[in-house]
mmCIF file of C-alpha atoms in Angstrom:
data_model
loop_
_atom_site.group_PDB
_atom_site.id
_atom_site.type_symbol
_atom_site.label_atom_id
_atom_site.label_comp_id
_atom_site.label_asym_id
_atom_site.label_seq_id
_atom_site.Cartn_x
_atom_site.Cartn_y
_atom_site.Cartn_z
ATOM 1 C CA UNK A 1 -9.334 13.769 3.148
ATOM 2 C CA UNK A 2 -10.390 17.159 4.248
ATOM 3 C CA UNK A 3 -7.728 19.812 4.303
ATOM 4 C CA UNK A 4 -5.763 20.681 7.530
ATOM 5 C CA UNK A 5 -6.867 23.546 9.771
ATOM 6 C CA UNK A 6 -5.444 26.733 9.560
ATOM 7 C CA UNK A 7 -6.148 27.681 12.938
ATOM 8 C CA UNK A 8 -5.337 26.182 16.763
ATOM 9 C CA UNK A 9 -8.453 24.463 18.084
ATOM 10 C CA UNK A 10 -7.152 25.383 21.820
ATOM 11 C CA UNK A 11 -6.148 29.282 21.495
ATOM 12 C CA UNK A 12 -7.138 30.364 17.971
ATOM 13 C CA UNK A 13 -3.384 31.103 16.843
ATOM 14 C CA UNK A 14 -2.432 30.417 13.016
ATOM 15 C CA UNK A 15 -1.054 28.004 13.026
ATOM 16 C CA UNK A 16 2.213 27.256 11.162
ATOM 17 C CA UNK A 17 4.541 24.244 9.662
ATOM 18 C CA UNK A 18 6.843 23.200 12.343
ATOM 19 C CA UNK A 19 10.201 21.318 11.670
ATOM 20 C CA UNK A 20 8.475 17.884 10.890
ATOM 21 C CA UNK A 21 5.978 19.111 8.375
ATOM 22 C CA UNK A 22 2.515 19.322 11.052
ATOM 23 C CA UNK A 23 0.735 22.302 11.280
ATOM 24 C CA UNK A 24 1.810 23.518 14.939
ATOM 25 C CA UNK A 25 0.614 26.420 17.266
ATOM 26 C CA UNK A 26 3.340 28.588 17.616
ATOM 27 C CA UNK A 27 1.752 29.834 21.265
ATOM 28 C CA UNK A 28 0.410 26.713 22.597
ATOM 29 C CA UNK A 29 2.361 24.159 21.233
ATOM 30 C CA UNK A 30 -0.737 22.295 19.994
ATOM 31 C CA UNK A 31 0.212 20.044 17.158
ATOM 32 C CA UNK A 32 -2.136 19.062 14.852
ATOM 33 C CA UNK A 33 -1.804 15.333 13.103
ATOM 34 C CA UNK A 34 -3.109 13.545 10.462
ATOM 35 C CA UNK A 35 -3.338 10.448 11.491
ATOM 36 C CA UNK A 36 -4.262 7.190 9.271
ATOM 37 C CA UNK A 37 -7.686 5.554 8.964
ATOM 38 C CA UNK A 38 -7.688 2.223 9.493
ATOM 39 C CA UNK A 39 -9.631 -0.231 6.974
ATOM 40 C CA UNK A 40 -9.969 -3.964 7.431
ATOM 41 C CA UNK A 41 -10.547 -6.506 4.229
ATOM 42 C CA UNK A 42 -11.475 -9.922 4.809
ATOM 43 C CA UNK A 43 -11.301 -12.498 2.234
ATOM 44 C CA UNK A 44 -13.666 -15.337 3.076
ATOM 45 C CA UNK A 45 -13.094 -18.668 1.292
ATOM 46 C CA UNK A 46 -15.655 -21.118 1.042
ATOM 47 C CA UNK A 47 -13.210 -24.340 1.951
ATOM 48 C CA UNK A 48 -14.331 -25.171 -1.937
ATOM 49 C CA UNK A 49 -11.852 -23.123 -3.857
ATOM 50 C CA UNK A 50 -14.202 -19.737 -4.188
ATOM 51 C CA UNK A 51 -13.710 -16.646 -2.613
ATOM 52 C CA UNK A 52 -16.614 -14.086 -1.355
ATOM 53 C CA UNK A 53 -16.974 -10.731 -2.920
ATOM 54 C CA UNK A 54 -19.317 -7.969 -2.933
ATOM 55 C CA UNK A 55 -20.303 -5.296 -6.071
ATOM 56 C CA UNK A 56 -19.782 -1.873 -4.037
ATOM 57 C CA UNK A 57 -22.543 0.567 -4.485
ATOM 58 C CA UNK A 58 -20.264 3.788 -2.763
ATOM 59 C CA UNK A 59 -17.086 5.026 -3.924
ATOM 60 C CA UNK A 60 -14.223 4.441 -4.796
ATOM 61 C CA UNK A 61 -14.778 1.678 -6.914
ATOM 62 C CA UNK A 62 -17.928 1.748 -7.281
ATOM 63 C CA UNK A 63 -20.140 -0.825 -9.154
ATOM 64 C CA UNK A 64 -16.304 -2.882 -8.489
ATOM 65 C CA UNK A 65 -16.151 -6.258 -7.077
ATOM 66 C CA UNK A 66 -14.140 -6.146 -4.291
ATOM 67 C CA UNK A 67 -13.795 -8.336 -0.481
ATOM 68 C CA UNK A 68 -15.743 -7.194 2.050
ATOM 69 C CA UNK A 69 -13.920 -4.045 3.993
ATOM 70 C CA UNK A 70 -14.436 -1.147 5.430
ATOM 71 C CA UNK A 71 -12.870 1.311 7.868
ATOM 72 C CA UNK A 72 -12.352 0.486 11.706
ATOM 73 C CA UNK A 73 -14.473 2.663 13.992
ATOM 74 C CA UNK A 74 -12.862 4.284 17.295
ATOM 75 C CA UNK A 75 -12.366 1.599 19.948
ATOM 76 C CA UNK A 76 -13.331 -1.038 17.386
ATOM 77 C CA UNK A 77 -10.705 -3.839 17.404
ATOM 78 C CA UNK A 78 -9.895 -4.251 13.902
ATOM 79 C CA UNK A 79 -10.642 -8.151 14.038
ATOM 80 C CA UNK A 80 -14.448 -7.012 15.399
ATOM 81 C CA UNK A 81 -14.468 -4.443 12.896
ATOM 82 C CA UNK A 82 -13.391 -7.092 10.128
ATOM 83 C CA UNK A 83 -15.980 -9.119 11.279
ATOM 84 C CA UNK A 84 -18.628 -6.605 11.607
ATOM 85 C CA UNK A 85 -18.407 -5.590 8.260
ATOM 86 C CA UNK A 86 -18.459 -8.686 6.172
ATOM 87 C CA UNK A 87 -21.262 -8.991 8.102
ATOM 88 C CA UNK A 88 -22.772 -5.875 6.931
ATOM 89 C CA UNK A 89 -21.959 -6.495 3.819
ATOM 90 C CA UNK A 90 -22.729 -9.761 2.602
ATOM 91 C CA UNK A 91 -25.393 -11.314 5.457
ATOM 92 C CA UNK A 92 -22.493 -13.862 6.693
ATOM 93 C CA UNK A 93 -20.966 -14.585 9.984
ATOM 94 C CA UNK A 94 -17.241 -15.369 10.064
ATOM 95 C CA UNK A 95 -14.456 -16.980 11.902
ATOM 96 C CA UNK A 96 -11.534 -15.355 11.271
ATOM 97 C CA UNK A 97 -8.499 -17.656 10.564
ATOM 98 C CA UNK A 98 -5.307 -15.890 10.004
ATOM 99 C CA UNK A 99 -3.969 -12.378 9.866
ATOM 100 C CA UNK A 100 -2.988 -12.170 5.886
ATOM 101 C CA UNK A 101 -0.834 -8.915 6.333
ATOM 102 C CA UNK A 102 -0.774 -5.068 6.359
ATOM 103 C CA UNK A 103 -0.309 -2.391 3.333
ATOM 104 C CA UNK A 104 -0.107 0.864 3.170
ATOM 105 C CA UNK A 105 1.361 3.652 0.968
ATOM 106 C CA UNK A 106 3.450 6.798 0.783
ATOM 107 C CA UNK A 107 0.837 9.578 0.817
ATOM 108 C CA UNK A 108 -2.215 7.501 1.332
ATOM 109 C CA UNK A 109 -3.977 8.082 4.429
ATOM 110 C CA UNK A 110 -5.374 4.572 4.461
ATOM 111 C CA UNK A 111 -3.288 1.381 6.446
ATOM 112 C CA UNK A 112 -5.056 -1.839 4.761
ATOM 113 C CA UNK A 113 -5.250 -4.700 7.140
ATOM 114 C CA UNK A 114 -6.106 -7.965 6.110
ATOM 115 C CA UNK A 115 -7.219 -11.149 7.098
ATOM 116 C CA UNK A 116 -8.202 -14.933 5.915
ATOM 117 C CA UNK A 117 -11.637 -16.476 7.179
ATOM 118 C CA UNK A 118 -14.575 -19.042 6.501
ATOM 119 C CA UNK A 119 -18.029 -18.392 6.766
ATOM 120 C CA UNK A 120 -19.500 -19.648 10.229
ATOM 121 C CA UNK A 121 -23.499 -19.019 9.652
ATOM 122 C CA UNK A 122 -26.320 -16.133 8.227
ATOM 123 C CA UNK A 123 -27.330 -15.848 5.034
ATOM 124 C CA UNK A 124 -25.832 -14.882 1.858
ATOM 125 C CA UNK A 125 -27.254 -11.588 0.838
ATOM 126 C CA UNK A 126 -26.081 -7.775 -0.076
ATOM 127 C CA UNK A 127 -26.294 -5.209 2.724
ATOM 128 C CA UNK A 128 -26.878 -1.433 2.135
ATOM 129 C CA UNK A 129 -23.078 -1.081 0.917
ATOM 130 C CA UNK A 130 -23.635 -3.615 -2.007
ATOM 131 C CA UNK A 131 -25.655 -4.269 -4.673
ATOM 132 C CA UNK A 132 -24.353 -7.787 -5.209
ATOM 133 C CA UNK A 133 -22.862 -10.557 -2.927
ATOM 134 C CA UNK A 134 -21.621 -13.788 -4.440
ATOM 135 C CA UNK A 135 -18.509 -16.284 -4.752
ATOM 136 C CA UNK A 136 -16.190 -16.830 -7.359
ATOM 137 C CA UNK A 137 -14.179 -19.558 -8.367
ATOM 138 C CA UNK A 138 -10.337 -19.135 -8.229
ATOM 139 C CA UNK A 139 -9.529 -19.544 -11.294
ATOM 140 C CA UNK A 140 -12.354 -16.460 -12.625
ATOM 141 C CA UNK A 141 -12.199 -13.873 -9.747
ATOM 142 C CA UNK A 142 -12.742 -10.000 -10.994
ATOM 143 C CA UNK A 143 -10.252 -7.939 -11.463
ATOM 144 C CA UNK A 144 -8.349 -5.918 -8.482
ATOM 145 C CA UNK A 145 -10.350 -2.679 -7.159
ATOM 146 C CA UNK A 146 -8.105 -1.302 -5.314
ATOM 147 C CA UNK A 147 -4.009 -1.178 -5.485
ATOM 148 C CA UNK A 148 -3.104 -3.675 -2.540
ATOM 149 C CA UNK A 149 -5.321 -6.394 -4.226
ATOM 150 C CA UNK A 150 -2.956 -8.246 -5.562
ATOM 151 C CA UNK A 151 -0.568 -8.301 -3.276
ATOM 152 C CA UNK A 152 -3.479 -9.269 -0.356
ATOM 153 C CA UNK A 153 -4.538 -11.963 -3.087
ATOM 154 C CA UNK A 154 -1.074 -13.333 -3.541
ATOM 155 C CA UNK A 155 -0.897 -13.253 0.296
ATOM 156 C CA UNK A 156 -4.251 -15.140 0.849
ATOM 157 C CA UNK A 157 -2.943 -17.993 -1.608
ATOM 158 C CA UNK A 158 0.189 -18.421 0.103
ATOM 159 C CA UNK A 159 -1.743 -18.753 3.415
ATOM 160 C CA UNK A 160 -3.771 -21.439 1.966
ATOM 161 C CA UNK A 161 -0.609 -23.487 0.795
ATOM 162 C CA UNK A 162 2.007 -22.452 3.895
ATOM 163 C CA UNK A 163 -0.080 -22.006 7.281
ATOM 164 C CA UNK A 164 3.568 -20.379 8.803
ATOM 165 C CA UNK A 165 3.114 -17.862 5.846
ATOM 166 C CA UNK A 166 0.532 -15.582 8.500
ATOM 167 C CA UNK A 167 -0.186 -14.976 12.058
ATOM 168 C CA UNK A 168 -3.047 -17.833 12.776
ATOM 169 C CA UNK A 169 -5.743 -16.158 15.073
#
């Protein structure tokens, strides 16, 4: 994340920590805030028992298996954007089928959003953010890549055994 600006981008003032903790202009009132990026993760199961992952080629976690994700562009829903990049990632199409949950963490500027879905056509093959695209079996899947895994896992099982468990789409 690239360091906060030390100067107002509207009159050029320093500008200082007001009461909250944001860098504010004390002359124009211009307050400037770090808002989140958001990243959606979409674990696509094959209605067989094996779940689609890709071997990242980028970091973090790279040369990692991990579920297709990536971050939402501006005026992006994040259900187009979760489509869009398993997409880009693996060659597939999806439906999505159920809105798994949302993570995030004190001090990290990322908000994880997650969601369940099959594969609805294309072709099963690594874009230019992977080196590797296949499914694994449940019962062999790597290990986590990134510190909401197992919680979006354990979330993505219950789904599968307790429909009420997530928001169906």
């Amino acid at each position: 994340m690239p360091p906060p600006p030390l100067y107002c981008p509207q009159c050029r003032a320093t500008l200082a920590l007001d009461q909250d903790g944001r860098r504010a202009c004390p002359q124009c009132e211009f307050v400037h805030y770090l808002d989140p990026k958001v990243a959606a993760v979409v674990l696509v199961g094959d209605g067989d028992g094996s779940l689609l992952y890709i071997k990242r080629n980028h970091e973090p976690a790279m040369h990692q298996w991990c579920w297709p994700s990536g971050f939402v562009d501006a005026g992006e829903t994040v259900e187009a954007a979760a489509a869009r990049e398993v997409r880009e990632e693996t060659g597939l199409h999806v439906a999505l089928s159920a809105l798994l949950g949302v993570w995030s963490a004190e001090g990290d500027p990322v908000v994880v959003i997650a969601y369940a879905a099959s594969p609805s056509g294309g072709e099963l093959a690594p874009g230019p953010e992977a080196t590797d695209a296949r499914w694994f079996p449940l019962e062999a899947l790597p290990p986590p890549a990134f510190p909401h895994d197992e919680a979006i896992l354990e979330a993505w099982r219950q789904d599968r055994t307790d429909q009420s468990s997530a928001i169906r789409l």
